[in-house]
Coordinates of C-alpha atoms in Angstrom, one line a residue:
X1 CA 16.9 15.0 20.1
X2 CA 13.1 15.5 20.0
X3 CA 12.1 14.9 23.6
X4 CA 14.1 14.7 26.8
X5 CA 13.8 11.5 28.9
X6 CA 11.2 11.7 31.7
X7 CA 12.0 9.4 34.6
X8 CA 12.2 10.8 38.1
X9 CA 13.6 7.6 39.6
X10 CA 16.5 8.7 41.9
X11 CA 20.1 7.7 41.3
X12 CA 22.4 7.5 44.3
X13 CA 25.3 5.2 43.3
X14 CA 27.8 4.8 40.5
X15 CA 26.7 1.2 40.1
X16 CA 23.2 2.5 39.1
X17 CA 24.8 4.7 36.4
X18 CA 26.6 1.6 35.0
X19 CA 23.4 -0.5 35.2
X20 CA 21.6 2.1 33.1
X21 CA 23.9 1.4 30.1
X22 CA 23.7 -2.4 30.7
X23 CA 19.9 -2.3 30.5
X24 CA 20.4 -1.4 26.8
X25 CA 21.6 -5.0 26.0
X26 CA 19.4 -6.9 23.6
X27 CA 19.3 -10.4 22.3
X28 CA 20.6 -10.5 18.8
X29 CA 17.2 -11.5 17.4
X30 CA 16.0 -8.0 18.6
X31 CA 18.8 -6.0 17.0
X32 CA 17.4 -3.1 15.1
X33 CA 18.6 0.0 13.1
X34 CA 17.7 3.6 13.9
X35 CA 18.7 6.2 11.4
X36 CA 18.7 9.9 12.0
X37 CA 19.4 12.7 9.5
X38 CA 19.3 16.5 9.5
X39 CA 18.6 18.7 6.5
X40 CA 18.9 22.5 6.2
X41 CA 15.7 24.2 5.1
X42 CA 15.7 27.3 2.8
X43 CA 13.3 29.5 0.9
X44 CA 13.5 28.8 -2.8
X45 CA 12.9 32.5 -3.4
X46 CA 16.3 34.0 -2.9
X47 CA 17.8 30.9 -1.3
X48 CA 17.3 32.5 2.2
X49 CA 17.3 30.8 5.6
X50 CA 13.9 29.9 7.1
X51 CA 13.1 31.5 10.5
X52 CA 11.1 29.8 13.2
X53 CA 8.0 32.1 13.2
X54 CA 5.8 33.4 10.4
X55 CA 3.2 32.0 8.0
X56 CA 5.9 30.1 6.1
X57 CA 8.4 29.5 8.9
X58 CA 9.6 26.4 10.7
X59 CA 6.7 26.4 13.1
X60 CA 4.3 26.4 10.1
X61 CA 6.2 23.5 8.6
X62 CA 5.9 21.5 11.8
X63 CA 2.2 22.3 12.1
X64 CA 1.6 21.2 8.5
X65 CA 3.5 17.9 9.1
X66 CA 1.5 17.3 12.3
X67 CA -1.7 17.5 10.1
X68 CA -0.1 15.4 7.4
X69 CA 1.2 12.6 9.6
X70 CA -1.0 12.7 12.7
X71 CA 2.1 12.8 14.9
X72 CA 1.9 14.2 18.4
X73 CA 3.2 17.8 19.0
X74 CA 6.3 18.3 21.3
X75 CA 6.5 21.7 22.9
X76 CA 9.0 23.7 24.9
X77 CA 7.8 26.7 26.8
X78 CA 4.8 26.9 24.5
X79 CA 6.8 26.6 21.3
X80 CA 6.2 23.7 18.9
X81 CA 9.7 22.2 18.6
X82 CA 9.0 18.6 17.3
X83 CA 6.7 15.8 16.6
X84 CA 6.5 12.2 18.0
X85 CA 5.3 9.3 15.9
X86 CA 3.5 6.2 17.3
X87 CA 6.2 3.7 16.2
X88 CA 9.1 5.4 17.9
X89 CA 10.1 7.9 15.2
X90 CA 10.3 11.7 15.8
X91 CA 10.9 15.0 14.1
X92 CA 13.0 17.6 15.9
X93 CA 14.8 20.9 15.3
X94 CA 18.5 21.5 15.6
X95 CA 19.6 24.9 16.8
X96 CA 19.7 26.6 13.4
X97 CA 16.5 25.1 12.1
X98 CA 18.0 21.9 10.7
X99 CA 15.1 19.6 10.3
X100 CA 15.8 16.2 11.8
X101 CA 14.1 12.8 11.3
X102 CA 14.9 10.4 14.1
X103 CA 13.8 7.2 12.6
X104 CA 12.0 4.4 14.5
X105 CA 14.0 1.1 15.3
X106 CA 13.7 -1.0 12.2
X107 CA 14.6 -4.5 11.1
X108 CA 16.8 -3.8 8.1
X109 CA 18.2 -1.2 5.7
X110 CA 15.3 -1.7 3.3
X111 CA 12.9 -0.6 6.0
X112 CA 15.1 2.4 6.7
X113 CA 15.0 3.4 3.0
X114 CA 11.2 3.1 3.0
X115 CA 10.8 5.1 6.2
X116 CA 13.0 7.8 4.7
X117 CA 11.1 7.9 1.4
X118 CA 7.8 8.2 3.3
X119 CA 9.1 11.1 5.4
X120 CA 10.6 13.0 2.5
X121 CA 7.4 12.7 0.5
X122 CA 5.4 14.1 3.5
X123 CA 7.9 16.8 4.2
X124 CA 7.8 18.0 0.5
X125 CA 4.0 18.0 0.4
X126 CA 4.0 20.4 3.3
X127 CA 7.1 22.4 2.4
X128 CA 6.5 23.1 -1.3
X129 CA 3.4 25.3 -0.8
X130 CA 5.4 27.3 1.8
X131 CA 8.2 27.8 -0.7
X132 CA 10.6 25.7 1.3
X133 CA 13.2 23.3 0.1
X134 CA 15.8 21.2 1.9
X135 CA 19.6 21.0 1.2
X136 CA 21.3 17.7 1.3
X137 CA 24.7 19.2 2.2
X138 CA 26.6 18.7 5.5
X139 CA 26.8 22.4 6.2
X140 CA 24.7 25.4 5.1
X141 CA 26.8 26.8 2.2
X142 CA 25.8 30.4 2.1
X143 CA 24.6 32.1 5.2
X144 CA 26.9 33.5 8.0
X145 CA 26.4 32.4 11.6
X146 CA 24.7 35.8 12.2
X147 CA 22.3 35.3 9.4
X148 CA 21.2 31.9 10.6
X149 CA 18.0 31.8 12.6
X150 CA 17.9 30.3 16.1
X151 CA 15.2 27.9 17.2
X152 CA 13.4 28.5 20.6
X153 CA 14.6 25.4 22.5
X154 CA 15.6 26.0 26.1
X155 CA 18.5 23.5 26.1
X156 CA 20.0 25.2 23.0
X157 CA 20.1 28.6 24.7
X158 CA 22.1 27.1 27.6
X159 CA 24.5 25.3 25.2
X160 CA 24.9 28.5 23.1
X161 CA 26.0 30.4 26.1
X162 CA 28.5 27.7 27.1
X163 CA 30.1 26.8 23.8
X164 CA 32.3 29.9 23.3
X165 CA 33.9 29.2 26.7
X166 CA 35.3 25.8 25.6
X167 CA 36.0 26.2 21.8
X168 CA 35.8 28.6 18.9
X169 CA 33.5 26.6 16.6
X170 CA 30.7 25.3 18.8
X171 CA 28.1 27.8 17.5
X172 CA 28.9 26.8 13.9
X173 CA 28.4 23.2 14.9
X174 CA 25.0 24.0 16.4
X175 CA 23.7 26.4 13.8
X176 CA 25.2 25.4 10.5
X177 CA 26.0 21.7 10.2
X178 CA 23.9 18.7 9.2
X179 CA 24.7 15.0 9.8
X180 CA 23.4 11.5 9.4
X181 CA 23.7 8.9 12.2
X182 CA 22.9 5.2 12.5
X183 CA 22.1 3.8 15.9
X184 CA 22.9 0.1 16.5
X185 CA 22.4 -2.4 19.3
X186 CA 24.7 -4.5 21.4
X187 CA 24.1 -7.9 23.1
X188 CA 26.5 -7.6 26.0
X189 CA 29.3 -5.4 27.5
X190 CA 31.9 -7.3 25.5
X191 CA 29.9 -6.9 22.3
X192 CA 29.5 -3.2 23.0
X193 CA 33.3 -2.8 23.5
X194 CA 34.1 -4.7 20.3
X195 CA 31.7 -2.6 18.3
X196 CA 32.7 0.6 19.9
X197 CA 36.4 0.0 19.0
X198 CA 35.7 -0.9 15.4
X199 CA 33.3 2.0 15.0
X200 CA 35.7 4.6 16.5
X201 CA 38.7 3.4 14.6
X202 CA 36.8 3.4 11.2
X203 CA 34.7 6.5 11.9
X204 CA 37.2 8.7 9.9
X205 CA 36.7 6.3 7.0
X206 CA 33.0 7.1 7.1
X207 CA 33.9 10.8 7.3
X208 CA 35.9 10.5 4.1
X209 CA 33.2 8.5 2.3
X210 CA 30.4 10.9 3.2
X211 CA 32.4 14.1 3.0
X212 CA 29.8 16.7 1.7
X213 CA 30.4 20.1 3.4
X214 CA 33.0 22.0 1.2
X215 CA 31.3 25.4 1.2
X216 CA 30.9 28.1 3.9
X217 CA 29.8 31.7 3.6
X218 CA 29.2 31.3 -0.2
X219 CA 32.6 29.9 -1.2
X220 CA 34.9 26.9 -0.8
X221 CA 36.1 26.5 2.8
X222 CA 39.3 24.5 2.1
X223 CA 37.8 21.2 3.5
X224 CA 35.9 18.3 2.1
X225 CA 34.1 17.9 5.4
X226 CA 34.1 21.2 7.2
X227 CA 31.4 19.8 9.5
X228 CA 33.9 17.2 10.7
X229 CA 36.6 19.8 11.2
X230 CA 34.2 22.0 13.2
X231 CA 33.8 19.2 15.7
X232 CA 37.6 19.3 16.4
X233 CA 37.2 22.8 18.0
X234 CA 33.9 22.5 19.7
X235 CA 34.5 21.2 23.2
X236 CA 37.4 18.9 24.0
X237 CA 35.7 17.6 27.2
X238 CA 33.0 15.9 25.3
X239 CA 34.2 15.2 21.7
X240 CA 36.8 13.2 19.8
X241 CA 38.0 9.7 19.3
X242 CA 37.7 8.5 22.9
X243 CA 41.1 6.9 23.3
X244 CA 40.1 5.3 26.6
X245 CA 37.8 2.9 24.6
X246 CA 41.0 1.2 23.4
X247 CA 42.5 0.8 26.8
X248 CA 42.5 -2.6 28.5
X249 CA 39.4 -3.2 30.6
X250 CA 37.3 -0.6 28.9
X251 CA 33.5 -1.1 29.4
X252 CA 30.5 0.6 30.9
X253 CA 32.3 1.6 34.0
X254 CA 35.1 3.5 32.2
X255 CA 32.5 5.3 30.0
X256 CA 30.5 6.2 33.1
X257 CA 33.7 7.7 34.7
X258 CA 34.3 9.7 31.5
X259 CA 30.7 11.1 31.7
X260 CA 31.1 11.9 35.4
X261 CA 34.2 14.0 34.5
X262 CA 32.4 15.7 31.6
X263 CA 30.8 19.1 32.7
X264 CA 27.0 19.3 32.6
X265 CA 24.9 21.7 30.6
X266 CA 21.5 21.7 32.3
X267 CA 19.2 20.1 34.8
X268 CA 15.5 19.9 33.9
X269 CA 12.9 20.1 36.5
X270 CA 9.3 20.1 35.3
X271 CA 9.3 22.2 32.1
X272 CA 12.2 24.4 33.3
X273 CA 15.8 24.0 32.1
X274 CA 18.2 25.2 34.8
X275 CA 21.6 26.4 33.5
X276 CA 24.3 24.5 35.4
X277 CA 26.9 24.6 32.6
X278 CA 30.3 23.5 33.8
X279 CA 29.0 21.8 36.9
X280 CA 29.7 18.3 38.0
X281 CA 27.2 15.4 37.8
X282 CA 28.8 14.0 41.0
X283 CA 27.7 17.1 42.8
X284 CA 24.1 16.6 41.6
X285 CA 24.2 13.0 42.9
X286 CA 25.4 14.3 46.2
X287 CA 22.8 17.0 46.4
X288 CA 25.6 19.7 46.6
X289 CA 25.1 21.3 43.2
X290 CA 25.6 25.0 43.9
X291 CA 23.0 26.2 41.4
X292 CA 20.4 23.7 42.7
X293 CA 21.2 22.9 46.4
X294 CA 19.5 19.8 47.6
X295 CA 18.5 18.6 44.2
X296 CA 19.6 15.0 43.5
X297 CA 20.1 13.1 40.3
X298 CA 17.4 11.1 38.6
X299 CA 17.4 8.7 35.7
X300 CA 16.2 11.6 33.5
X301 CA 19.2 13.7 34.5
X302 CA 21.6 10.8 33.6
X303 CA 20.0 10.1 30.3
X304 CA 20.0 13.8 29.4
X305 CA 23.6 14.2 30.5
X306 CA 24.6 11.2 28.4
X307 CA 22.9 12.8 25.4
X308 CA 25.2 15.9 25.7
X309 CA 28.4 13.8 25.1
X310 CA 29.6 14.1 21.5
X311 CA 32.4 11.6 20.8
X312 CA 32.7 10.2 17.3
X313 CA 30.8 7.1 18.5
X314 CA 28.4 7.8 21.4
X315 CA 27.2 5.2 23.9
X316 CA 23.6 5.4 25.2
X317 CA 21.5 2.3 25.4
X318 CA 22.7 1.7 21.9
X319 CA 25.7 2.9 19.9
X320 CA 25.5 6.1 17.7
X321 CA 27.8 6.5 14.6
X322 CA 28.5 10.2 14.4
X323 CA 31.1 10.8 11.8
X324 CA 29.2 11.4 8.5
X325 CA 28.0 14.5 6.7
X326 CA 24.4 14.2 5.5
X327 CA 23.8 13.4 1.8
X328 CA 20.9 12.5 -0.4
X329 CA 18.5 9.6 0.3
X330 CA 20.8 7.0 -1.2
X331 CA 23.7 8.1 0.9
X332 CA 21.6 8.1 4.1
X333 CA 20.6 4.4 3.4
X334 CA 24.3 3.7 2.5
X335 CA 25.4 4.9 5.9
X336 CA 23.1 2.5 7.6
X337 CA 24.2 -0.3 5.3
X338 CA 27.9 0.4 5.9
X339 CA 27.7 0.1 9.7
X340 CA 25.2 -2.7 9.8
X341 CA 27.4 -4.7 7.5
X342 CA 30.5 -4.1 9.6
X343 CA 28.9 -4.5 13.1
X344 CA 26.0 -6.9 12.9
X345 CA 27.7 -10.0 11.6
X346 CA 30.4 -11.6 13.9
X347 CA 32.7 -12.6 11.1
X348 CA 32.5 -9.1 9.5
X349 CA 33.1 -7.5 12.9
X350 CA 36.2 -9.5 13.4
X351 CA 37.5 -8.7 9.9
X352 CA 36.8 -5.0 10.4
X353 CA 38.9 -5.1 13.6
X354 CA 41.7 -6.8 11.7
X355 CA 41.8 -3.7 9.5
X356 CA 42.3 -1.3 12.4
X357 CA 43.7 -3.3 15.3
X358 CA 47.3 -2.3 14.6
X359 CA 46.6 1.4 14.7
X360 CA 47.8 3.4 17.8
X361 CA 46.0 6.2 19.5
X362 CA 48.4 8.6 17.7
X363 CA 47.5 6.9 14.3
X364 CA 43.8 7.3 15.0
X365 CA 44.1 10.9 16.1
X366 CA 46.3 11.8 13.1
X367 CA 43.7 10.3 10.7
X368 CA 40.9 12.1 12.5
X369 CA 42.8 15.4 12.0
X370 CA 43.7 14.9 8.3
X371 CA 40.5 13.4 6.9
X372 CA 38.3 16.6 7.0
X373 CA 40.7 18.2 4.5
X374 CA 42.1 15.3 2.6
X375 CA 39.2 12.8 2.6
X376 CA 40.2 9.5 0.9
X377 CA 43.6 10.9 0.1
X378 CA 44.6 10.8 3.8
X379 CA 46.9 8.0 5.0
X380 CA 46.9 5.6 7.9
X381 CA 49.5 2.9 8.7
X382 CA 51.4 3.7 5.5
X383 CA 48.3 3.1 3.3
X384 CA 46.0 5.6 1.4
X385 CA 42.6 5.8 3.1
X386 CA 41.0 5.0 -0.2
X387 CA 42.4 1.5 0.0
X388 CA 41.3 1.1 3.6
X389 CA 37.8 2.2 2.6
X390 CA 37.7 -0.3 -0.2
X391 CA 38.7 -3.0 2.2
X392 CA 36.1 -1.9 4.8
X393 CA 33.4 -1.8 2.1
X394 CA 34.2 -5.4 1.1
X395 CA 33.9 -6.5 4.7
X396 CA 30.6 -4.6 5.0
X397 CA 29.3 -6.3 1.9
X398 CA 30.2 -9.7 3.3
X399 CA 28.4 -8.9 6.5
X400 CA 25.2 -7.7 4.7
X401 CA 25.3 -10.7 2.4
X402 CA 25.5 -13.0 5.5
X403 CA 22.4 -11.4 7.0
X404 CA 20.4 -12.3 3.9
X405 CA 17.7 -9.6 4.4
X406 CA 15.9 -9.2 1.1
X407 CA 13.5 -6.6 -0.2
X408 CA 10.3 -7.3 -2.2
X409 CA 12.4 -7.6 -5.4
X410 CA 14.7 -10.3 -3.8
X411 CA 17.7 -8.0 -3.4
X412 CA 19.7 -8.1 -0.2
X413 CA 21.1 -5.1 1.7
X414 CA 24.3 -5.0 -0.3
X415 CA 22.6 -2.9 -2.9
X416 CA 22.6 0.0 -0.6
X417 CA 26.5 0.1 -0.6
X418 CA 26.6 0.9 -4.3
X419 CA 26.9 4.7 -3.9
X420 CA 29.9 4.2 -1.6
X421 CA 31.6 1.7 -3.9
X422 CA 31.2 4.2 -6.7
X423 CA 32.9 6.9 -4.6
X424 CA 35.8 4.6 -3.8
X425 CA 36.1 3.5 -7.4
X426 CA 36.2 7.1 -8.6
X427 CA 38.4 8.3 -5.7
X428 CA 36.1 11.3 -5.4
X429 CA 33.6 12.2 -2.6
X430 CA 30.4 14.2 -3.0
X431 CA 32.3 17.2 -1.8
X432 CA 34.9 16.9 -4.6
X433 CA 32.2 16.5 -7.2
X434 CA 30.5 19.7 -5.9
X435 CA 33.9 21.6 -5.9
X436 CA 34.5 20.6 -9.5
X437 CA 31.0 21.9 -10.4
X438 CA 31.7 25.1 -8.5
X439 CA 34.9 25.7 -10.5
X440 CA 33.2 24.7 -13.8
X441 CA 29.6 24.9 -14.8
X442 CA 28.5 26.7 -11.6
X443 CA 31.0 29.5 -12.6
X444 CA 32.2 30.0 -9.1
X445 CA 28.7 30.7 -7.7
X446 CA 27.2 28.9 -4.8
X447 CA 23.6 29.5 -6.0
X448 CA 23.3 26.3 -8.2
X449 CA 23.7 24.3 -5.0
X450 CA 20.2 25.3 -4.1
X451 CA 18.8 23.5 -7.1
X452 CA 21.3 20.6 -7.4
X453 CA 22.1 19.7 -3.8
X454 CA 18.6 19.2 -2.5
X455 CA 16.3 16.4 -1.3

């Protein structure tokens, strides 16, 4: 997240919290696609992590991109921590220096691909003279947690202090993982619920298709998506498959109640982040928060609190798909295509629900638990996940074809699914390809990843 919301309108009732989500509804003609991806920077000389400060550090990289793009600087306590574009895009820093592009809302996957290409070209022009490259893996493959630099963002200091209290791997999540998300719109509460259920149920399918984090501390870690496994031991209060979304009557109100039960991290007043980790948003609304007596909730507080929930699909004023490891440019575009195809066409959405509607909470949780290690070899409802993925891709292809959005060469968005269709046909994820290289031509060394697994 590049910049926290700034809206001091007071919130005094639960109904106002519910209405905040409802205000995200859009007519279908205005549906857009927002794609976010993180990438791990490294020094090509020695394959070392990049610190924040220094002539060739993360700060210098941001300063160079500001000159290159003309984007506005975003600061936190005097530190440059991101850039904001005029069309809604932004660049931000994750806790360990992961460099994130939060894309602007765009009309189709072709535009997402073009935006990504423009960003990567600019990033490389600035990074190469600094000796910096970017990994396209879902987890930094070599450096320990202690060797990983920490970025000077106030909210991250608060989160880092709280994470070890609620899980054992939260700091790894913060410092060493990299993901790709696609953010999609909904037309109504019923539309949100339908999309949320399909997206949550099929999120482990995306995890398997995009699995790309098989190395940690310089060696194989026993998983295809270690990033996904790390999330299973980060913070049970704010992560997971959100089983309440499948209960009768689920909607904005039930999601609000879940957020109200979820402990807070911080309250921001002016430029100061106040550590209230573990406190209740209900107390903030009532003005009885012990750390900030008399302070009451604002729209900014609610938006910021909603951004600290981390289920596999997150509701804000749009829906965020959160289950995928980052990969190269083709895989980033493919992730957008996969979910747009499933969720933005009514017939495809219904067909996607037909795939998963018979699964129980226990089925979904079991799949979520086994996919990080087994990938497409996991099973659900008596079927191999590879077969489910093939069916989901066929539905996504039909949804994209029905949209009929064509590029300058006359091709529709289905072309962006080709990398995923190749993975299903081969039965091997990117992670499995890299593991085979590690055991073969890499000669059990992680160093070749810094030349082969890069943007």
